[in-house]
Short mmCIF file of C-alpha atoms and ligand atoms in Angstrom, two decimals:
data_model
loop_
_atom_site.label_atom_id
_atom_site.label_comp_id
_atom_site.label_asym_id
_atom_site.label_seq_id
_atom_site.Cartn_x
_atom_site.Cartn_y
_atom_site.Cartn_z
CA MET A 1483 -14.15 3.99 -6.70
CA ASP A 1484 -10.33 3.28 -6.54
CA LYS A 1485 -8.74 0.04 -6.73
CA ILE A 1486 -5.31 -1.36 -6.25
CA ILE A 1487 -3.58 -3.57 -8.90
CA ILE A 1488 -0.78 -5.75 -7.65
CA ARG A 1489 1.55 -7.86 -10.05
CA GLY A 1490 2.95 -10.16 -7.60
CA GLY A 1491 6.16 -12.14 -7.30
CA LYS A 1492 8.68 -9.22 -6.46
CA PRO A 1493 10.70 -9.90 -3.38
CA LEU A 1494 10.45 -6.72 -1.23
CA SER A 1495 13.68 -4.98 -0.43
CA GLY A 1496 14.55 -1.66 1.34
CA THR A 1497 12.93 0.52 4.22
CA ILE A 1498 9.45 1.05 5.03
CA GLN A 1499 8.75 4.02 7.31
CA ILE A 1500 6.26 2.92 10.09
CA SER A 1501 3.63 5.52 10.74
CA GLY A 1502 1.96 6.53 14.02
CA ALA A 1503 -0.48 4.06 15.32
CA LYS A 1504 -3.95 4.37 14.37
CA ASN A 1505 -5.61 2.94 17.34
CA ALA A 1506 -3.43 4.91 19.66
CA ALA A 1507 -4.33 8.12 17.96
CA LEU A 1508 -7.98 7.27 18.22
CA THR A 1509 -7.63 7.39 21.85
CA LEU A 1510 -5.27 10.30 22.28
CA LEU A 1511 -7.58 12.75 20.09
CA PRO A 1512 -10.43 12.64 22.64
CA CYS A 1513 -8.07 13.60 25.37
CA ALA A 1514 -8.21 17.25 23.90
CA LEU A 1515 -11.67 17.24 25.51
CA LEU A 1516 -10.42 16.99 29.04
CA THR A 1517 -8.71 20.32 29.18
CA ASP A 1518 -9.32 23.79 28.01
CA GLU A 1519 -5.49 24.28 27.06
CA PRO A 1520 -4.13 23.12 23.72
CA LEU A 1521 -3.07 19.56 22.93
CA THR A 1522 -0.62 18.86 20.27
CA LEU A 1523 -0.23 15.45 18.70
CA ARG A 1524 2.74 14.64 16.76
CA ASN A 1525 3.22 11.73 14.31
CA LEU A 1526 -0.55 11.47 13.70
CA PRO A 1527 -1.10 9.14 10.76
CA ARG A 1528 -2.80 10.48 7.52
CA LEU A 1529 -5.77 8.17 7.55
CA ALA A 1530 -9.49 8.43 6.80
CA ASP A 1531 -10.24 7.40 10.46
CA ILE A 1532 -8.18 10.31 11.83
CA ASP A 1533 -9.97 12.84 9.59
CA GLY A 1534 -13.30 11.32 10.80
CA PHE A 1535 -12.30 11.87 14.28
CA GLN A 1536 -11.19 15.32 13.76
CA HIS A 1537 -14.56 15.93 12.29
CA LEU A 1538 -16.18 14.75 15.38
CA MET A 1539 -14.10 16.85 17.54
CA THR A 1540 -15.02 19.91 15.38
CA GLN A 1541 -18.69 19.03 15.88
CA PHE A 1542 -18.09 19.40 19.66
CA GLY A 1543 -16.62 22.86 19.19
CA VAL A 1544 -12.95 22.01 19.42
CA SER A 1545 -10.75 23.87 17.03
CA THR A 1546 -8.12 22.00 15.21
CA THR A 1547 -5.22 22.97 13.28
CA ILE A 1548 -2.70 21.08 11.24
CA ALA A 1549 0.95 22.42 11.02
CA GLY A 1550 4.35 21.82 10.23
CA SER A 1551 4.25 18.86 7.75
CA ARG A 1552 4.86 18.70 3.98
CA PRO A 1553 2.67 16.56 1.86
CA GLU A 1554 5.45 14.18 1.15
CA ASP A 1555 6.22 13.66 4.86
CA PHE A 1556 4.41 10.83 6.77
CA GLY A 1557 2.43 11.91 9.84
CA ARG A 1558 1.03 15.28 10.83
CA VAL A 1559 1.10 17.54 13.84
CA MET A 1560 -2.36 18.53 14.96
CA THR A 1561 -3.20 20.85 17.83
CA LEU A 1562 -6.66 20.65 19.31
CA GLU A 1563 -8.09 23.15 21.46
CA ALA A 1564 -11.35 22.67 23.46
CA THR A 1565 -11.59 26.06 25.07
CA ARG A 1566 -15.27 25.99 24.90
CA ILE A 1567 -17.23 22.93 24.16
CA THR A 1568 -20.50 23.80 22.26
CA SER A 1569 -22.04 20.33 21.77
CA SER A 1570 -22.22 17.23 23.77
CA THR A 1571 -23.86 14.79 21.15
CA ALA A 1572 -22.09 12.46 18.73
CA PRO A 1573 -24.73 11.76 16.12
CA TYR A 1574 -25.50 8.39 14.48
CA ASP A 1575 -24.06 9.43 11.08
CA LEU A 1576 -20.48 9.97 12.58
CA VAL A 1577 -20.64 7.04 14.98
CA ARG A 1578 -21.87 4.51 12.53
CA LYS A 1579 -18.94 5.31 10.22
CA MET A 1580 -16.35 4.99 13.08
CA ARG A 1581 -16.86 3.09 16.14
CA ALA A 1582 -14.02 4.80 17.99
CA SER A 1583 -16.48 7.73 18.41
CA ILE A 1584 -17.70 6.06 21.56
CA LEU A 1585 -14.34 7.11 23.05
CA VAL A 1586 -15.70 10.60 23.63
CA LEU A 1587 -18.18 9.53 26.12
CA GLY A 1588 -15.55 9.19 29.04
CA PRO A 1589 -13.78 12.67 28.54
CA MET A 1590 -17.19 14.26 27.87
CA LEU A 1591 -18.58 12.93 31.26
CA ALA A 1592 -15.44 14.23 32.91
CA ARG A 1593 -15.28 17.61 31.47
CA MET A 1594 -19.00 18.47 30.74
CA GLY A 1595 -20.81 16.27 33.11
CA GLY A 1596 -22.56 14.42 30.31
CA ALA A 1597 -22.78 13.32 26.71
CA THR A 1598 -25.15 11.82 24.42
CA VAL A 1599 -23.60 9.46 21.80
CA SER A 1600 -25.28 7.27 19.15
CA LEU A 1601 -24.99 3.52 19.66
CA PRO A 1602 -22.60 2.24 17.15
CA GLY A 1603 -24.58 -0.64 15.96
CA GLY A 1604 -23.11 -3.88 14.32
CA CYS A 1605 -20.01 -3.97 12.39
CA ALA A 1606 -18.46 -6.28 9.91
CA ILE A 1607 -16.31 -8.19 12.40
CA GLY A 1608 -19.00 -9.09 14.87
CA ASN A 1609 -21.56 -7.79 17.32
CA ARG A 1610 -19.24 -5.53 19.17
CA PRO A 1611 -21.53 -4.52 22.02
CA ILE A 1612 -20.51 -1.39 24.17
CA ASP A 1613 -21.94 -2.79 27.40
CA LEU A 1614 -18.68 -2.77 29.10
CA HIS A 1615 -18.09 0.94 28.38
CA LEU A 1616 -21.37 1.68 29.98
CA LYS A 1617 -20.86 -0.65 33.08
CA VAL A 1618 -17.42 0.70 33.97
CA LEU A 1619 -18.71 4.34 33.54
CA GLU A 1620 -21.69 3.41 35.79
CA ALA A 1621 -19.12 1.88 38.42
CA LEU A 1622 -17.20 5.37 38.28
CA GLY A 1623 -20.54 7.05 39.18
CA ALA A 1624 -22.27 7.91 35.86
CA GLN A 1625 -26.01 7.50 35.33
CA ILE A 1626 -26.68 5.74 31.94
CA GLU A 1627 -29.86 6.03 29.97
CA LEU A 1628 -30.64 4.38 26.70
CA ALA A 1629 -33.24 5.65 24.48
CA ALA A 1630 -33.95 6.02 20.66
CA GLY A 1631 -30.55 4.38 19.58
CA TYR A 1632 -28.67 6.86 21.73
CA VAL A 1633 -26.80 6.43 25.04
CA ARG A 1634 -26.87 9.28 27.40
CA ALA A 1635 -24.34 9.36 30.27
CA ILE A 1636 -24.72 11.88 33.22
CA ALA A 1637 -22.31 12.54 35.95
CA PRO A 1638 -23.69 13.68 39.43
CA ASP A 1639 -23.46 17.43 40.30
CA GLY A 1640 -19.77 18.05 41.41
CA GLY A 1641 -18.41 15.54 39.06
CA LEU A 1642 -17.82 11.71 38.76
CA PRO A 1643 -16.88 10.33 42.30
CA GLY A 1644 -14.76 7.43 40.75
CA GLY A 1645 -15.23 3.76 41.69
CA ARG A 1646 -13.95 0.27 41.29
CA TYR A 1647 -14.49 -2.07 38.29
CA ALA A 1648 -13.39 -5.55 37.36
CA PHE A 1649 -13.88 -6.26 33.57
CA PRO A 1650 -15.40 -9.56 32.92
CA VAL A 1651 -13.83 -9.56 29.53
CA VAL A 1652 -10.62 -7.50 28.63
CA SER A 1653 -11.72 -4.50 26.52
CA VAL A 1654 -9.46 -2.01 24.96
CA GLY A 1655 -12.00 0.66 24.36
CA ALA A 1656 -13.87 0.44 27.62
CA THR A 1657 -10.46 0.63 29.51
CA GLU A 1658 -9.60 3.79 27.43
CA ASN A 1659 -13.10 5.42 28.18
CA ALA A 1660 -12.62 4.45 31.90
CA LEU A 1661 -9.10 6.00 32.17
CA MET A 1662 -10.20 9.17 30.58
CA ALA A 1663 -13.42 9.47 32.62
CA ALA A 1664 -11.49 8.66 35.86
CA ALA A 1665 -8.73 11.21 35.41
CA THR A 1666 -10.52 14.08 36.93
CA ALA A 1667 -13.04 12.20 39.19
CA THR A 1668 -13.22 13.61 42.75
CA GLY A 1669 -11.93 10.28 44.32
CA LYS A 1670 -9.82 7.20 43.56
CA SER A 1671 -10.80 4.77 40.83
CA THR A 1672 -9.35 1.18 40.40
CA LEU A 1673 -9.71 -0.85 37.21
CA HIS A 1674 -9.05 -4.70 37.34
CA ASN A 1675 -8.50 -7.11 34.43
CA ALA A 1676 -7.98 -3.84 32.40
CA ALA A 1677 -6.41 -4.01 28.79
CA ARG A 1678 -2.77 -3.59 28.72
CA GLU A 1679 -2.16 -3.08 24.91
CA PRO A 1680 0.65 -0.73 24.19
CA GLU A 1681 -1.94 1.89 22.96
CA ILE A 1682 -3.23 1.84 26.46
CA VAL A 1683 0.23 2.66 27.77
CA ASP A 1684 0.34 5.44 25.27
CA LEU A 1685 -3.07 6.72 26.48
CA CYS A 1686 -1.80 6.61 30.09
CA ASN A 1687 1.34 8.41 29.24
CA LEU A 1688 -0.32 11.30 27.56
CA LEU A 1689 -2.77 11.59 30.60
CA VAL A 1690 0.16 11.70 33.01
CA ALA A 1691 1.74 14.33 30.62
CA MET A 1692 -1.46 16.38 31.13
CA GLY A 1693 -1.30 16.05 34.98
CA ALA A 1694 -3.22 12.75 35.67
CA GLU A 1695 -2.12 10.40 38.48
CA ILE A 1696 -2.13 6.82 37.47
CA GLU A 1697 -0.59 3.69 39.05
CA GLY A 1698 0.08 0.40 37.44
CA ILE A 1699 0.66 1.55 33.87
CA GLY A 1700 1.39 -1.45 31.73
CA SER A 1701 -0.32 -3.80 33.97
CA SER A 1702 -4.01 -5.13 34.18
CA ASP A 1703 -4.63 -3.39 37.60
CA LEU A 1704 -4.88 0.26 37.24
CA THR A 1705 -5.43 2.91 39.93
CA ILE A 1706 -6.41 6.50 38.99
CA HIS A 1707 -6.25 9.09 41.65
CA GLY A 1708 -8.48 11.89 40.34
CA VAL A 1709 -7.11 15.40 39.95
CA PRO A 1710 -9.09 18.64 39.77
CA ARG A 1711 -8.08 19.55 36.42
CA LEU A 1712 -5.63 18.53 33.48
CA HIS A 1713 -3.54 20.86 31.36
CA GLY A 1714 -2.48 20.94 27.87
CA ALA A 1715 0.46 18.90 26.56
CA THR A 1716 2.48 17.89 23.42
CA TYR A 1717 2.80 14.19 22.74
CA ARG A 1718 4.13 11.95 20.05
CA VAL A 1719 1.99 9.02 19.00
CA MET A 1720 3.47 5.69 19.33
CA PRO A 1721 4.54 3.65 16.21
CA ASP A 1722 1.86 1.41 14.65
CA ARG A 1723 2.75 -2.11 15.72
CA ILE A 1724 0.05 -3.57 13.50
CA GLU A 1725 1.19 -1.72 10.41
CA ALA A 1726 4.61 -2.75 11.12
CA GLY A 1727 3.39 -6.52 11.67
CA SER A 1728 1.58 -6.31 8.28
CA TYR A 1729 4.72 -5.29 6.39
CA ALA A 1730 6.65 -7.89 7.98
CA CYS A 1731 4.31 -10.64 6.79
CA ALA A 1732 4.43 -8.84 3.28
CA ALA A 1733 8.11 -9.06 3.24
CA ALA A 1734 8.24 -12.59 4.43
CA ILE A 1735 5.67 -13.96 2.02
CA THR A 1736 7.74 -12.52 -0.95
CA GLY A 1737 10.98 -13.88 0.45
CA GLY A 1738 12.17 -10.36 0.85
CA SER A 1739 14.17 -8.46 3.28
CA VAL A 1740 13.14 -5.03 4.72
CA HIS A 1741 13.87 -2.59 7.40
CA LEU A 1742 10.82 -1.29 9.32
CA ALA A 1743 11.90 2.31 10.44
CA GLY A 1744 10.57 3.29 13.62
CA ALA A 1745 8.96 0.10 14.70
CA ARG A 1746 9.48 -0.93 18.35
CA ILE A 1747 10.11 -4.72 18.82
CA GLU A 1748 9.33 -4.67 22.52
CA GLU A 1749 5.59 -3.89 21.87
CA MET A 1750 5.42 -6.86 19.15
CA ASP A 1751 6.44 -9.85 21.00
CA ALA A 1752 3.71 -12.18 20.02
CA THR A 1753 3.78 -11.19 16.36
CA VAL A 1754 7.70 -11.57 16.22
CA GLY A 1755 7.41 -14.91 18.03
CA ALA A 1756 4.90 -16.15 15.27
CA LEU A 1757 7.02 -14.98 12.61
CA ARG A 1758 10.16 -16.53 13.96
CA ASP A 1759 8.19 -19.83 14.42
CA ALA A 1760 7.42 -19.68 10.75
CA GLY A 1761 11.12 -19.44 9.97
CA VAL A 1762 11.21 -15.52 9.45
CA HIS A 1763 14.33 -13.66 10.73
CA VAL A 1764 13.28 -10.66 12.82
CA GLU A 1765 16.00 -8.68 14.39
CA PRO A 1766 15.72 -5.28 16.25
CA VAL A 1767 18.35 -2.94 14.93
CA ARG A 1768 19.03 0.75 15.42
CA GLY A 1769 15.96 2.72 14.74
CA GLY A 1770 13.69 -0.14 13.86
CA ILE A 1771 13.34 -3.86 12.98
CA ASP A 1772 14.84 -5.84 10.24
CA VAL A 1773 12.73 -8.70 8.63
CA ALA A 1774 13.99 -11.20 6.22
CA ALA A 1775 12.76 -14.57 4.80
CA ASP A 1776 15.19 -16.74 2.78
CA GLY A 1777 13.87 -20.20 3.10
CA PRO A 1778 10.46 -22.03 3.07
CA LEU A 1779 7.94 -20.86 5.64
CA ARG A 1780 6.95 -23.24 8.39
CA PRO A 1781 3.38 -23.61 9.53
CA VAL A 1782 2.35 -22.32 13.07
CA THR A 1783 -0.33 -22.71 15.52
CA ILE A 1784 -1.60 -19.63 17.13
CA SER A 1785 -4.68 -18.07 19.06
CA THR A 1786 -5.48 -14.51 19.20
CA ALA A 1787 -5.56 -13.05 22.62
CA PRO A 1788 -5.48 -9.68 24.43
CA TYR A 1789 -2.04 -8.24 24.87
CA PRO A 1790 0.55 -9.53 25.48
CA GLY A 1791 -1.11 -12.39 23.38
CA PHE A 1792 -1.16 -12.55 19.64
CA ALA A 1793 -3.39 -9.52 18.38
CA THR A 1794 -6.67 -10.36 16.47
CA ASP A 1795 -5.58 -7.27 14.35
CA MET A 1796 -2.64 -9.32 13.04
CA GLN A 1797 -4.65 -12.67 12.37
CA ALA A 1798 -5.67 -11.99 8.82
CA GLN A 1799 -2.16 -10.88 7.67
CA LEU A 1800 -0.39 -13.80 9.33
CA MET A 1801 -2.90 -16.11 7.69
CA ALA A 1802 -2.19 -14.78 4.27
CA MET A 1803 1.58 -15.35 4.77
CA LEU A 1804 0.95 -18.90 6.08
CA CYS A 1805 -0.98 -19.77 2.85
CA LEU A 1806 2.60 -20.47 1.31
CA ALA A 1807 4.04 -22.33 4.36
CA GLU A 1808 4.95 -25.85 3.89
CA GLY A 1809 2.33 -27.69 6.11
CA SER A 1810 -0.79 -26.97 7.98
CA SER A 1811 -1.19 -23.87 10.23
CA VAL A 1812 -4.04 -23.76 12.79
CA LEU A 1813 -5.31 -20.16 13.77
CA THR A 1814 -7.93 -19.62 16.38
CA GLU A 1815 -9.75 -16.26 16.64
CA THR A 1816 -10.90 -15.76 20.19
CA ILE A 1817 -11.64 -12.03 20.24
CA PHE A 1818 -14.15 -11.40 17.46
CA GLU A 1819 -16.81 -13.97 16.24
CA ASN A 1820 -16.83 -12.95 12.63
CA ARG A 1821 -13.34 -12.30 11.62
CA TYR A 1822 -12.61 -14.78 8.79
CA MET A 1823 -14.11 -12.75 5.87
CA HIS A 1824 -10.79 -12.84 4.13
CA VAL A 1825 -10.86 -16.79 3.98
CA PRO A 1826 -13.17 -17.20 0.93
CA GLU A 1827 -11.13 -14.33 -0.86
CA LEU A 1828 -7.86 -16.06 -0.15
CA ASN A 1829 -9.32 -19.45 -1.28
CA ARG A 1830 -10.34 -17.69 -4.40
CA MET A 1831 -6.63 -16.85 -4.96
CA GLY A 1832 -5.60 -20.61 -4.64
CA ALA A 1833 -5.10 -20.95 -0.90
CA HIS A 1834 -6.51 -24.00 0.76
CA ILE A 1835 -8.15 -22.74 4.00
CA GLU A 1836 -11.02 -24.45 5.95
CA THR A 1837 -12.80 -22.94 8.80
CA LYS A 1838 -14.62 -24.57 11.59
CA GLY A 1839 -16.19 -22.12 14.13
CA ARG A 1840 -13.47 -20.03 15.57
CA THR A 1841 -10.63 -22.21 14.11
CA ALA A 1842 -9.00 -21.90 10.68
CA ILE A 1843 -6.70 -24.50 9.21
CA VAL A 1844 -4.46 -23.14 6.67
CA ASN A 1845 -3.11 -25.75 4.37
CA GLY A 1846 -0.08 -24.52 2.83
CA VAL A 1847 0.01 -24.36 -0.98
CA SER A 1848 2.96 -23.96 -3.33
CA LYS A 1849 1.42 -20.86 -5.11
CA LEU A 1850 -1.22 -18.29 -5.06
CA SER A 1851 -2.73 -16.83 -8.34
CA GLY A 1852 -3.83 -13.26 -8.77
CA ALA A 1853 -7.70 -12.58 -8.79
CA GLU A 1854 -10.12 -9.92 -8.27
CA VAL A 1855 -10.92 -9.64 -4.55
CA MET A 1856 -12.46 -7.41 -1.92
CA ALA A 1857 -12.87 -7.53 1.66
CA THR A 1858 -15.32 -6.00 4.26
CA ASP A 1859 -12.84 -4.89 6.91
CA LEU A 1860 -9.47 -3.20 7.21
CA ARG A 1861 -7.09 -6.16 8.21
CA ALA A 1862 -8.75 -8.55 5.92
CA SER A 1863 -8.14 -6.16 3.16
CA MET A 1864 -4.36 -6.11 3.96
CA SER A 1865 -4.48 -9.73 3.87
CA LEU A 1866 -5.47 -9.66 0.28
CA VAL A 1867 -2.69 -7.15 -0.50
CA ILE A 1868 -0.06 -9.55 1.14
CA ALA A 1869 -1.34 -12.56 -0.73
CA GLY A 1870 -1.49 -10.49 -3.85
CA LEU A 1871 2.24 -9.54 -3.48
CA ALA A 1872 3.23 -13.18 -3.73
CA ALA A 1873 0.56 -14.28 -6.21
CA GLU A 1874 1.39 -15.12 -9.79
CA GLY A 1875 -0.34 -12.64 -12.24
CA GLU A 1876 -2.42 -9.70 -11.25
CA THR A 1877 -4.43 -9.13 -8.20
CA VAL A 1878 -6.95 -6.35 -8.17
CA VAL A 1879 -8.25 -5.19 -4.68
CA HIS A 1880 -11.55 -3.34 -4.54
CA ARG A 1881 -13.05 -1.40 -1.77
CA LEU A 1882 -10.10 0.57 -0.84
CA TYR A 1883 -11.83 2.77 1.62
CA HIS A 1884 -10.96 0.03 4.23
CA LEU A 1885 -7.26 0.31 3.65
CA ASP A 1886 -7.43 4.06 3.55
CA ARG A 1887 -8.91 3.91 7.13
CA GLY A 1888 -5.75 2.24 8.46
CA TYR A 1889 -2.81 2.12 6.28
CA GLU A 1890 -1.13 5.52 5.50
CA ARG A 1891 -0.15 5.69 1.82
CA LEU A 1892 0.03 1.88 1.45
CA GLU A 1893 1.00 1.87 -2.38
CA GLU A 1894 3.60 4.32 -1.94
CA LYS A 1895 5.21 2.47 0.87
CA LEU A 1896 5.07 -0.92 -0.85
CA SER A 1897 6.21 0.48 -4.33
CA GLY A 1898 9.05 2.12 -2.46
CA VAL A 1899 10.36 -1.41 -1.64
CA GLY A 1900 10.08 -2.75 -5.06
CA ALA A 1901 6.42 -4.02 -5.19
CA ASP A 1902 4.59 -3.63 -8.42
CA ILE A 1903 1.51 -2.06 -6.98
CA GLU A 1904 -0.61 1.03 -8.29
CA ARG A 1905 -3.87 2.74 -7.40
CA VAL A 1906 -6.09 3.32 -10.13
CA GLY A 1907 -9.63 5.14 -10.43
CA SER A 1908 -12.22 2.34 -11.49
CA ASP A 1909 -15.13 3.27 -13.97
C1 UD1 B 652 -9.89 -2.25 19.77
C2 UD1 B 652 -9.13 -1.78 18.43
C3 UD1 B 652 -9.39 -3.03 17.47
C4 UD1 B 652 -9.03 -4.35 17.99
C5 UD1 B 652 -9.54 -4.59 19.45
C6 UD1 B 652 -9.04 -5.76 20.04
C7 UD1 B 652 -9.35 0.49 18.56
C8 UD1 B 652 -9.85 1.78 17.86
N1 UD1 B 652 -9.72 -0.56 17.94
O1 UD1 B 652 -11.30 -2.32 19.51
O2 UD1 B 652 -8.66 -2.74 16.35
O3 UD1 B 652 -9.20 -5.27 17.11
O4 UD1 B 652 -9.32 -3.50 20.21
O5 UD1 B 652 -7.81 -5.78 20.28
O6 UD1 B 652 -8.49 0.60 19.20
N2 UD1 B 652 -16.76 -6.27 24.00
C9 UD1 B 652 -17.97 -6.49 24.85
N3 UD1 B 652 -18.47 -5.42 25.27
C10 UD1 B 652 -17.85 -4.13 25.30
C11 UD1 B 652 -16.62 -3.95 24.56
C12 UD1 B 652 -16.05 -5.10 24.02
O7 UD1 B 652 -18.44 -7.54 24.85
O8 UD1 B 652 -18.45 -3.18 25.85
C13 UD1 B 652 -15.94 -7.46 23.50
C14 UD1 B 652 -15.94 -7.31 22.05
O9 UD1 B 652 -17.09 -7.85 21.23
C15 UD1 B 652 -14.71 -8.20 21.72
C16 UD1 B 652 -13.91 -8.12 22.91
O10 UD1 B 652 -14.65 -7.58 23.96
O11 UD1 B 652 -15.20 -9.64 21.77
C17 UD1 B 652 -12.73 -7.08 22.80
O12 UD1 B 652 -13.15 -5.92 22.25
P1 UD1 B 652 -12.46 -4.44 22.50
O13 UD1 B 652 -11.10 -4.71 23.17
O14 UD1 B 652 -13.38 -3.77 23.19
O15 UD1 B 652 -12.13 -3.91 21.05
P2 UD1 B 652 -12.19 -2.45 20.73
O16 UD1 B 652 -11.79 -1.50 21.82
O17 UD1 B 652 -13.66 -2.04 20.07
#
């Protein structure tokens, strides 16, 4: 298995190109199931999760072609064509590896009147149930059956009627499934306390480009007027705000200065706020964002929350950066119950972090030291890379498949701004 070796201590300097957003791409891809016309997605990141989703779509009989990009370019253009759907089952093996597979349930209900999807099971960052996906689809008129580890959703003859649902907890994935299912319902649907992450706005914008009628885009109250059919479209995936935030933390912890090309500051308010509170300079400039750190980092107190709050997907990376702040930071994780798996690894690198339930107290230290580390999820792995960039000596990060799920050509982007980082095959 490959590993990454980082020799820390080099301030990052230069331009990092921000890729298309993984989490947006994973909800735009299943939209291809909603129409028999081609859907072309531009700026799709080259990531293991995207390849996995492409595989799932092929399993349903969707043809996928990749065109127009050279290997040295970031991003790809993919055209998906669901002229005929030949299967309506997402098997355990695919869903287990990629939770986002559950996002085929809504569009398959809409287009085929039914789908069978394996229950995803547990995952490293908590239980992650799918009850809200099922409840909202039921509210839109689907009949749900659970058997033998699979969920089967069936629409009445004539299609989903649509309906009203108020989410008891904000859920990104359940909101996405509901939007896709409701787009071609025979009636109107209303979603209250819906997620309003920028990736949800990206999904709404694509659905509208395909002919959907949605009111309240960007708010937590969405009204979807079902239309008889959707058509094809060409759409550019939004930039990855979590990738941009991660590289901002990387630049800051090294006392560096980088330009994040393509990043959109208006979608990153909470991250930018936390970085500025920590004394990092973050400025919108033409074509992206400039990030620079020239003095000591200050501690911050922050809780994760649904958008526009501070993203749970940025918690581990901010924590890594705060390990070197002058004072104690307090981070509270409110979204997932088991999202501090990077803490023992950061402590092995010399950090001084204590956790109590959902709160982590990060007592700043004056230096980190390189170590062999590994993490059990994507953002936790990135936090170890960030720590390694500032640590004295050599850090070896194992289990790279997590990073490959979510960071397009990480070592290339970081070495391009002066980091001493390489990927090697391990024995
Ligand atoms: C998405 C993101 C993930 C991010 C998360 C929160 C993708 C592919 N993944 O995950 O990177 O960390 O949003 O911003 O976009 N919940 C339930 N029942 C459900 C669904 C969710 O109780 O049916 C709970 C979850 O356990 C969690 C909270 O709701 O505590 C939020 O989860 P949700 O927003 O659904 O996360 P995902 O869509 O899975």
